[in-house]
XYZ file of C-alpha atoms in Angstrom:
674
model
C 153.269 262.775 94.791
C 155.843 259.982 94.796
C 154.966 256.298 94.664
C 155.815 255.574 98.308
C 153.407 258.267 99.514
C 150.715 256.934 97.198
C 151.156 253.414 98.542
C 151.044 254.754 102.091
C 147.683 256.390 101.349
C 146.444 253.072 99.923
C 147.492 251.403 103.175
C 145.555 253.943 105.249
C 142.477 253.385 103.088
C 142.771 249.636 103.581
C 143.483 248.885 99.920
C 146.795 247.284 100.853
C 147.822 245.671 104.113
C 151.130 246.968 105.482
C 150.996 244.827 108.580
C 151.296 241.145 109.184
C 148.548 238.841 107.964
C 148.724 237.127 111.325
C 146.669 239.798 113.065
C 146.615 243.360 114.349
C 148.853 242.493 117.293
C 151.701 241.258 115.078
C 154.606 243.673 114.610
C 154.795 245.787 111.477
C 156.796 244.313 108.634
C 159.923 245.623 107.004
C 159.262 245.912 103.286
C 161.761 245.769 100.455
C 160.741 249.050 98.865
C 163.183 248.607 96.008
C 161.379 245.431 94.925
C 157.905 246.883 95.486
C 158.529 250.104 93.570
C 160.329 248.453 90.643
C 157.588 245.836 90.262
C 154.863 248.485 90.425
C 156.521 250.639 87.787
C 157.051 247.720 85.387
C 153.520 246.400 85.819
C 152.090 249.899 85.418
C 153.841 250.345 82.062
C 152.770 246.893 80.936
C 149.141 247.393 81.899
C 149.113 250.746 80.104
C 150.041 248.778 76.971
C 147.107 246.407 77.603
C 144.651 249.259 78.156
C 145.878 251.008 75.013
C 145.002 248.008 72.854
C 141.665 247.720 74.643
C 140.823 251.268 73.563
C 142.022 250.584 69.996
C 139.864 247.461 69.863
C 136.840 249.338 71.207
C 137.087 251.867 68.395
C 137.579 249.271 65.660
C 135.078 246.616 66.711
C 131.611 247.230 65.292
C 130.125 243.737 64.838
C 129.638 240.584 66.858
C 131.861 238.581 64.498
C 134.458 241.350 64.621
C 134.561 241.079 68.414
C 134.476 237.266 68.566
C 136.889 236.321 65.750
C 138.378 239.661 64.613
C 136.478 239.489 61.316
C 138.738 236.569 60.264
C 141.492 239.120 59.698
C 144.381 238.167 62.023
C 147.711 237.897 60.166
C 149.676 234.676 60.476
C 152.651 236.179 62.341
C 150.331 237.615 65.000
C 148.632 234.251 65.424
C 152.061 232.577 65.718
C 152.929 234.679 68.768
C 149.471 235.047 70.313
C 148.341 231.413 70.066
C 151.703 230.231 71.404
C 151.292 232.504 74.433
C 147.680 231.371 74.916
C 148.787 227.745 75.218
C 150.750 228.440 78.405
C 149.773 230.192 81.571
C 150.443 230.898 85.248
C 150.188 227.130 85.479
C 153.351 226.876 83.346
C 155.151 229.714 85.095
C 154.430 228.787 88.731
C 152.668 225.426 88.826
C 154.973 223.394 86.599
C 158.299 224.135 88.387
C 156.492 223.846 91.723
C 155.254 220.364 90.870
C 158.720 219.324 89.643
C 159.777 220.389 93.159
C 157.264 217.982 94.747
C 157.253 215.240 92.103
C 160.828 215.232 90.854
C 161.994 214.264 87.375
C 159.104 211.796 87.055
C 156.766 214.787 86.854
C 159.205 216.832 84.739
C 158.050 214.825 81.696
C 154.924 216.960 81.857
C 157.123 219.630 80.246
C 156.568 217.710 77.020
C 153.147 219.294 76.867
C 155.122 221.672 74.670
C 154.691 218.792 72.186
C 151.266 217.399 73.127
C 149.523 220.793 73.145
C 150.458 221.732 69.548
C 149.914 218.065 68.580
C 146.152 218.644 68.586
C 146.692 222.046 66.968
C 148.410 220.305 64.048
C 145.458 217.931 63.805
C 142.562 220.363 63.961
C 143.330 224.076 63.502
C 143.809 224.048 59.725
C 140.589 222.225 58.931
C 138.506 224.217 61.391
C 139.856 227.393 59.757
C 138.720 226.024 56.390
C 135.267 225.218 57.768
C 134.827 228.595 59.430
C 135.767 230.547 56.326
C 133.645 228.370 54.036
C 130.469 227.994 56.081
C 130.544 231.128 58.211
C 130.910 229.448 61.617
C 131.644 232.076 64.276
C 131.520 229.951 67.429
C 132.132 226.214 68.046
C 128.432 225.463 68.729
C 127.682 226.726 65.198
C 130.036 224.061 63.855
C 128.977 221.151 66.074
C 125.243 221.916 65.787
C 125.305 221.992 61.980
C 127.499 218.949 61.345
C 126.048 216.595 63.964
C 122.481 217.882 63.578
C 122.050 217.991 67.343
C 120.545 220.945 69.188
C 121.249 219.481 72.663
C 124.925 219.283 71.669
C 124.975 223.099 71.592
C 124.272 223.236 75.313
C 127.006 220.697 76.062
C 129.529 222.747 74.085
C 128.450 225.804 76.071
C 128.900 223.755 79.262
C 132.391 222.629 78.205
C 133.353 226.213 77.422
C 131.977 227.376 80.775
C 133.684 224.689 82.859
C 136.956 225.035 80.988
C 136.954 228.808 81.285
C 136.068 229.184 84.962
C 138.692 226.685 86.148
C 141.408 227.946 83.834
C 140.747 231.606 84.583
C 140.711 230.682 88.289
C 144.260 229.327 87.872
C 145.367 232.679 86.473
C 143.743 234.605 89.330
C 145.437 232.369 91.909
C 148.770 232.817 90.164
C 148.549 236.595 89.980
C 147.392 236.815 93.601
C 150.428 234.798 94.705
C 152.740 236.927 92.577
C 151.701 240.243 94.084
C 151.402 238.839 97.567
C 154.735 237.018 97.829
C 156.907 239.435 95.837
C 155.764 242.372 97.955
C 156.056 240.425 101.231
C 152.342 240.791 101.919
C 152.157 244.519 101.066
C 149.625 243.681 98.333
C 147.061 241.243 99.781
C 146.402 237.989 97.925
C 142.813 238.930 97.136
C 143.721 242.386 95.845
C 146.351 240.982 93.475
C 143.682 238.810 91.880
C 141.334 241.799 91.688
C 143.978 243.802 89.824
C 144.363 241.118 87.173
C 140.619 240.575 86.838
C 139.878 244.266 86.286
C 142.554 244.639 83.611
C 141.485 241.437 81.881
C 137.805 242.338 81.823
C 138.514 245.830 80.524
C 140.646 245.033 77.507
C 138.902 241.753 76.624
C 135.426 243.252 76.824
C 136.505 246.364 74.953
C 138.255 244.886 71.936
C 137.593 241.156 71.814
C 139.946 238.773 70.058
C 141.801 241.422 68.045
C 142.914 243.190 71.223
C 143.783 239.872 72.870
C 146.022 238.933 69.936
C 148.005 242.177 70.040
C 148.498 241.942 73.795
C 149.440 238.247 73.625
C 152.086 238.929 70.978
C 154.180 240.791 73.562
C 153.299 238.318 76.286
C 154.904 235.417 74.420
C 158.360 236.997 74.755
C 157.762 237.948 78.392
C 156.593 234.449 79.306
C 159.436 232.523 77.661
C 162.063 235.073 78.651
C 160.914 235.162 82.268
C 161.131 231.378 82.716
C 164.602 231.345 81.140
C 165.853 234.200 83.343
C 164.648 232.512 86.543
C 166.129 229.140 85.563
C 169.437 230.668 84.443
C 169.720 232.687 87.642
C 169.098 229.605 89.803
C 171.723 227.569 87.937
C 174.245 230.408 88.148
C 173.507 230.868 91.847
C 174.185 227.167 92.459
C 177.578 227.189 90.797
C 176.865 226.528 87.124
C 176.051 223.473 85.009
C 178.223 220.660 86.402
C 177.999 221.653 90.100
C 174.240 221.878 89.661
C 174.058 218.414 88.050
C 176.147 216.936 90.873
C 173.711 218.366 93.414
C 170.678 216.982 91.582
C 172.195 213.539 90.993
C 172.795 213.193 94.736
C 169.105 213.589 95.606
C 167.088 210.587 96.893
C 165.596 208.308 94.229
C 162.037 209.675 94.495
C 163.202 212.910 92.864
C 165.522 211.481 90.205
C 163.849 208.189 89.173
C 160.578 207.106 87.609
C 157.600 206.404 89.881
C 156.870 203.038 88.193
C 154.491 202.529 85.264
C 151.221 202.165 87.241
C 149.970 201.960 90.835
C 146.938 199.937 91.832
C 144.769 201.850 94.271
C 141.940 204.318 94.672
C 144.200 207.338 95.018
C 147.321 208.523 93.236
C 148.751 209.854 96.528
C 150.537 206.882 98.065
C 153.476 206.205 100.419
C 156.915 206.612 98.865
C 159.988 204.546 99.784
C 160.530 206.745 102.835
C 156.968 206.151 104.045
C 155.790 209.694 103.321
C 152.639 209.990 101.207
C 153.386 211.680 97.893
C 151.775 211.922 94.467
C 152.898 209.022 92.290
C 153.560 210.240 88.742
C 153.524 206.797 87.170
C 153.917 206.258 83.436
C 150.172 205.676 83.079
C 149.417 208.797 85.097
C 151.689 210.903 82.895
C 150.222 209.352 79.732
C 146.633 210.159 80.743
C 147.641 213.546 82.166
C 149.009 214.435 78.742
C 145.552 213.750 77.322
C 144.394 216.644 79.459
C 147.140 218.911 78.157
C 146.301 217.973 74.571
C 142.821 219.312 75.346
C 144.076 222.912 75.306
C 144.002 223.157 71.521
C 140.806 221.080 71.336
C 139.073 223.737 73.406
C 136.371 226.082 72.060
C 138.816 228.964 72.506
C 141.240 227.464 69.990
C 138.458 226.740 67.540
C 137.783 230.471 67.596
C 141.499 231.218 67.202
C 141.306 229.045 64.079
C 138.292 230.983 62.766
C 140.063 234.312 63.306
C 142.968 233.708 60.925
C 143.176 235.449 57.560
C 145.599 232.832 56.200
C 147.276 229.815 57.806
C 150.565 229.828 55.927
C 152.482 230.322 59.217
C 150.536 227.677 61.186
C 153.209 224.954 60.818
C 155.838 227.412 62.059
C 153.742 228.183 65.123
C 153.173 224.505 65.893
C 156.695 223.231 65.224
C 158.899 226.142 66.266
C 156.810 228.656 68.230
C 155.778 225.964 70.726
C 157.419 222.664 69.781
C 160.945 224.090 69.828
C 161.152 227.389 71.738
C 158.720 226.555 74.539
C 159.858 222.926 74.663
C 163.486 223.925 75.315
C 162.334 226.404 77.960
C 160.302 223.811 79.847
C 162.603 220.782 79.667
C 165.595 222.871 80.711
C 164.830 226.000 82.735
C 161.595 224.917 84.419
C 163.284 221.696 85.533
C 166.246 223.690 86.867
C 163.835 225.703 89.008
C 161.970 222.692 90.389
C 164.956 220.444 91.004
C 167.016 223.338 92.336
C 164.234 224.053 94.812
C 164.189 220.418 95.904
C 167.957 220.420 96.506
C 167.511 223.530 98.657
C 164.704 221.760 100.536
C 166.942 218.746 101.211
C 169.875 220.827 102.431
C 167.926 223.580 104.205
C 164.394 222.349 105.011
C 163.842 225.131 107.528
C 163.910 227.668 104.692
C 162.898 225.676 101.600
C 160.916 222.665 102.796
C 157.153 222.384 102.149
C 156.271 223.704 105.613
C 158.593 226.671 105.151
C 157.116 227.512 101.745
C 153.587 227.197 103.079
C 154.380 229.545 105.957
C 155.979 231.858 103.412
C 152.597 232.125 101.670
C 150.406 232.306 104.757
C 152.791 234.691 106.513
C 152.276 237.135 103.657
C 148.505 236.684 103.894
C 148.206 234.415 100.844
C 146.699 231.036 100.063
C 147.824 228.040 98.026
C 149.873 224.853 98.039
C 153.471 225.070 99.331
C 154.907 224.337 95.881
C 153.137 227.375 94.437
C 155.447 229.607 96.486
C 158.623 228.102 95.043
C 158.988 230.296 91.954
C 158.306 233.641 93.686
C 160.751 232.621 96.424
C 163.424 231.714 93.855
C 162.846 235.035 92.123
C 163.460 236.996 95.318
C 166.505 234.888 96.231
C 168.420 234.570 92.973
C 167.341 237.291 90.545
C 169.045 240.722 90.604
C 166.730 243.638 91.324
C 167.172 244.953 87.783
C 165.716 241.756 86.288
C 163.061 241.063 88.921
C 160.389 243.317 87.336
C 160.878 241.557 84.000
C 160.271 238.136 85.516
C 157.243 239.470 87.397
C 155.873 240.669 84.068
C 156.519 237.200 82.680
C 154.120 235.712 85.216
C 151.483 238.345 84.553
C 151.915 237.750 80.828
C 151.421 234.005 81.389
C 148.228 234.631 83.354
C 146.744 237.199 80.979
C 147.685 235.482 77.719
C 145.692 232.409 78.717
C 142.881 233.951 80.717
C 141.891 236.499 78.076
C 140.945 234.184 75.157
C 139.026 231.824 77.444
C 137.014 234.748 78.753
C 136.264 236.032 75.257
C 135.438 232.607 73.808
C 132.851 231.810 76.468
C 131.398 235.324 76.216
C 131.031 235.008 72.433
C 129.492 231.533 72.705
C 127.020 232.518 75.431
C 125.928 235.715 73.694
C 125.587 234.153 70.236
C 124.345 230.650 71.018
C 122.347 231.198 74.219
C 120.915 234.700 73.905
C 120.957 234.787 70.094
C 119.830 231.177 69.749
C 116.856 231.790 72.045
C 115.771 234.810 70.015
C 116.104 232.898 66.735
C 113.920 230.048 68.026
C 111.383 232.590 69.303
C 111.247 234.247 65.882
C 110.712 230.917 64.138
C 107.839 230.167 66.528
C 106.276 233.524 65.666
C 106.568 232.700 61.952
C 105.029 229.280 62.530
C 107.896 227.561 60.694
C 110.609 225.827 62.774
C 112.796 225.553 59.657
C 112.472 229.173 58.560
C 115.740 230.915 57.659
C 116.310 233.360 60.504
C 119.761 234.854 61.063
C 121.182 236.443 64.191
C 121.210 239.885 62.597
C 117.458 239.598 61.980
C 116.630 239.248 65.688
C 119.322 241.227 67.515
C 121.337 244.309 66.605
C 125.122 244.418 66.455
C 125.105 246.752 69.467
C 123.096 244.214 71.479
C 125.424 241.392 70.433
C 128.402 243.374 71.696
C 126.580 244.282 74.927
C 125.845 240.653 75.757
C 129.371 239.532 74.906
C 130.799 242.138 77.270
C 128.293 241.222 79.956
C 129.383 237.577 79.845
C 133.025 238.649 80.195
C 132.164 240.045 83.621
C 130.047 236.991 84.423
C 132.745 234.373 83.695
C 135.439 236.231 85.642
C 133.075 236.510 88.616
C 132.490 232.747 88.500
C 136.238 232.146 88.308
C 136.698 234.209 91.472
C 134.292 231.936 93.309
C 136.208 228.839 92.168
C 139.581 230.359 93.045
C 138.562 231.075 96.625
C 136.396 228.038 97.318
C 138.898 225.553 95.894
C 142.491 226.812 96.375
C 143.885 223.567 94.946
C 147.344 222.940 93.589
C 147.592 225.154 90.501
C 148.696 222.306 88.241
C 145.802 220.021 89.210
C 143.156 222.741 88.924
C 144.448 223.538 85.450
C 144.489 219.837 84.622
C 140.804 219.612 85.482
C 139.997 222.510 83.169
C 141.722 221.097 80.113
C 140.315 217.616 80.789
C 136.877 218.952 79.914
C 138.144 220.297 76.604
C 139.827 216.988 75.731
C 136.408 215.319 75.696
C 135.761 217.101 72.381
C 138.442 215.101 70.570
C 136.129 212.329 69.199
C 133.835 214.962 67.690
C 136.787 216.881 66.231
C 138.262 213.731 64.703
C 134.966 213.085 62.952
C 134.645 216.661 61.748
C 138.199 216.934 60.454
C 139.075 213.442 59.227
C 136.496 210.650 59.497
C 133.562 211.161 57.166
C 132.497 207.819 55.717
C 132.497 204.475 57.456
C 133.322 205.993 60.847
C 133.791 203.494 63.680
C 130.560 201.691 64.445
C 128.647 204.380 62.465
C 129.021 207.032 65.156
C 125.840 209.077 65.324
C 124.998 212.563 66.548
C 123.260 210.983 69.547
C 126.395 208.974 70.281
C 128.568 212.086 70.196
C 126.167 213.945 72.515
C 125.885 211.199 75.129
C 129.581 210.398 74.911
C 130.517 214.007 75.597
C 128.063 214.152 78.494
C 129.463 210.993 80.098
C 132.997 212.274 79.530
C 132.202 215.467 81.435
C 130.578 213.501 84.264
C 133.477 211.073 84.744
C 136.101 213.814 84.518
C 134.296 215.522 87.395
C 133.805 212.366 89.474
C 137.414 211.199 89.195
C 138.702 214.622 90.275
C 136.241 215.936 92.816
C 136.757 213.495 95.705
C 140.331 213.880 97.043
C 140.302 210.528 98.835
C 139.521 208.740 95.550
C 141.268 211.003 93.040
C 142.733 209.381 89.901
C 142.189 205.653 90.663
C 144.876 203.350 89.206
C 146.916 206.539 88.699
C 144.800 207.416 85.659
C 144.149 211.143 85.325
C 140.567 212.410 85.135
C 141.068 213.173 81.424
C 141.807 209.471 80.918
C 138.734 208.313 82.821
C 136.618 210.847 80.943
C 137.744 209.738 77.476
C 137.362 206.044 78.361
C 133.690 206.469 79.246
C 133.232 208.997 76.455
C 134.317 206.511 73.764
C 132.478 203.561 75.334
C 129.263 205.580 75.399
C 129.687 206.741 71.787
C 130.137 203.155 70.618
C 127.194 201.787 72.628
C 124.739 204.571 71.774
C 125.767 204.598 68.110
C 125.103 200.853 67.934
C 121.431 201.556 68.647
C 121.034 204.823 66.721
C 121.834 206.014 63.211
C 123.155 209.314 61.871
C 120.424 211.665 60.719
C 120.059 212.396 56.974
C 121.481 215.883 57.576
C 124.539 214.443 59.309
C 125.120 211.992 56.445
C 124.811 214.864 53.973
C 127.374 216.854 55.946
C 129.757 213.877 55.910
C 129.561 213.769 52.125
C 129.929 217.546 51.880
C 133.000 217.615 54.117
C 134.630 214.742 52.278
C 134.219 216.511 48.927
C 135.195 219.896 50.372
C 138.506 218.715 51.852
C 139.446 216.700 48.771
C 138.767 219.683 46.516
C 140.520 222.361 48.577
C 143.327 220.412 50.284
C 144.767 218.265 47.491
C 148.282 218.263 49.013
C 146.970 216.267 51.983
C 145.852 213.489 49.618
C 149.032 213.474 47.502
C 151.166 210.271 47.527
C 154.058 211.903 49.422
C 151.765 213.135 52.207
C 150.067 209.742 52.327
C 153.443 208.100 52.953
C 154.094 210.409 55.892
C 150.606 209.732 57.245
C 151.296 205.980 57.196
C 154.571 206.610 59.053
C 152.707 208.664 61.681
C 150.270 205.816 62.332
C 153.271 204.058 63.877
C 155.289 207.007 65.153
C 152.537 208.862 67.053
C 151.681 206.011 69.489
C 155.398 205.105 69.726
C 156.326 208.625 70.833
C 153.437 208.940 73.288
C 154.163 205.584 74.920
C 157.933 206.026 75.077
C 158.239 209.638 76.255
C 155.027 210.514 78.107
C 153.921 207.004 79.008
C 155.308 203.796 80.539
C 158.477 204.221 78.436
C 159.782 206.921 80.756
C 161.129 203.990 82.816
C 163.972 203.782 80.273
C 165.435 206.967 81.708
C 166.328 205.113 84.899
C 169.147 203.339 83.045
C 170.783 206.363 81.392
C 172.516 208.041 84.342
C 175.759 209.849 83.573
C 175.772 209.208 79.817
C 175.873 212.865 78.746
C 176.808 216.199 80.368
C 176.377 214.835 83.862
C 172.597 214.682 83.394
C 170.507 212.269 85.471
C 169.114 209.565 83.176
C 165.504 210.717 83.502
C 166.421 214.248 82.516
C 168.404 212.989 79.492
C 165.438 210.863 78.376
C 163.206 213.918 78.759
C 165.483 215.934 76.455
C 165.507 213.107 73.903
C 161.714 213.098 74.102
C 161.633 216.819 73.383
C 163.877 216.526 70.320
C 161.980 213.538 68.907
C 158.706 215.309 69.699
C 159.734 218.298 67.600
C 160.338 215.872 64.728
C 156.855 214.457 65.337
C 155.315 217.908 64.943
C 157.385 218.617 61.835
C 156.226 215.322 60.324
C 152.585 216.159 60.975
C 152.729 219.764 59.789
C 154.910 219.569 56.693
C 155.432 215.900 55.896
C 151.786 214.835 56.224
C 150.496 218.310 55.185
C 148.188 218.525 58.213
C 148.962 222.200 58.852
C 150.128 223.579 55.501
C 147.987 226.096 53.629
C 145.319 224.379 51.502
C 145.807 224.318 47.747
C 142.601 226.249 47.118
C 141.498 229.124 49.375
C 137.987 228.379 50.743
C 135.500 231.030 49.723
C 132.292 231.783 51.692
C 129.441 229.568 50.595
C 126.807 232.317 50.816
C 126.252 235.969 51.750
C 125.757 235.206 55.445
C 129.117 233.455 55.600
C 130.747 236.355 53.751
C 129.436 238.837 56.327
C 131.511 237.210 59.062
C 134.715 238.192 57.253
C 133.852 241.857 57.578
C 134.514 243.658 60.829
């Protein structure tokens, strides 16, 4: 039976909708069967690859730690590819160019999240890997509970993981639904496209855990980066090449080529532009605080578990500096901007086909949902990419969605099964023994089979919750993703304490301070996002408002509380542990680089993702016909790569420790076995 007949049967059964989404009375559509068949074949081959690794993972995974962190056995090269792919998503593939289309070059500076995302990876991944291997931590709540001596903190970490995962997975479901729906002209309904992705994700994630995710993500990195480059290159070629394209962009109205000022006073970031139309104002302060949110990606519980999963970290600085900071940075500051600005030029010259109303009708006419800008990339794909390359770029979007969705599903599932179900059973056992401090391990109260069952159950649970979010709140993909990572960024004070500040921390931060600070951070992130009429006051992103109240609360609560004796003991233990195992970090040469970074880090953030983006307004026409803002963006990318290099190698923040940490006891050693 050929593919066309099979699809026709699906249509009869109601699995796909061959008619117009406008109703039964609308005339039947003419479908581009060449596009539909080629996309189906490519996706079918790709998903077979995903299912294969799911089956391999199912056969190999025998323990809870093996499922959650691959028995700490992932090789460095696999982490380099997989973690790089995890950092970017359907948000990057569809949402970022689409928001350049609506926000112009002022928003294009968000492409420097190719620097700010690995920035926190350089800060925290190495030392969390050392902690996990030494003390046997399997999930982030294990780490935070032990060091801060706070049981309530466990539930907040679970809440952060839950909130982060449902919103971020929802972004991937929206993106995949749009892909199928728009590329096939409505042949695959929006809802069904999301169902396809969800089923594949749940299968291979639940089956094999992090090991399977890593092997799938390794391929997805090439598909993601290659797909963005192909789309951008095709658009530039279709518009006449480099200099004709730059002439077109330079002629656009100022809103799309200039900065949106450094701050706007008001209750809402959506304000009238020079032409009187209300648009989002990507001020310097907004971009600065928005980048806090992006930095939250590698602060998230999922990346803590990526850190735990590594066998060695000798390739970590390569992943941070080159895997993301160079390869992805070039892709975003060049090809994603070409897509967004090219789309805006088309909208200015042909609004009936490329304006916001036209793009919105393009989505709704195919039976989909979403913001107009979310249709830009699929529309560019169909317009400019040859049929032979179209399936590859479609796979790039799927790769972006799956590479990010999968680890956030698995991380929450591992945390919920180990720290909610397992934690409850451990407390129950201690009550039965009559000793709240009795040594009771997870293996003593629940079998490995039960641990795996609960982990797989929570995979289904979190994807189901993400579906609800995706269809209740079909917000702009970029902003929904920004909400997700804003929750994760609220963990940065705790991570700074765990990884760097042990004695004499500011105002004697206590475990109670960390708990209440994180709680207030979560609350104010939610408040400053959830009411559209009052979203992002003073053009400060919700991540910015969250961290402001987070830090204020930590300082105030810590002024009236003291660290527990266990927390003080952990501070001493960590200080001695790092100094013993990571001597290169404390060497004079590394110390010199660290002093340099005390100046260079805030300088770079302020100049290239903060109020300093105003400088780009004065650089028009200096090089290669680039608008000044775009040139300043490229300079920011190059100097940002140097920032990452300085952190990783110069300051020794991501180099392999001098002494390999060995498990402190038998329980910690067990987590290294699969």
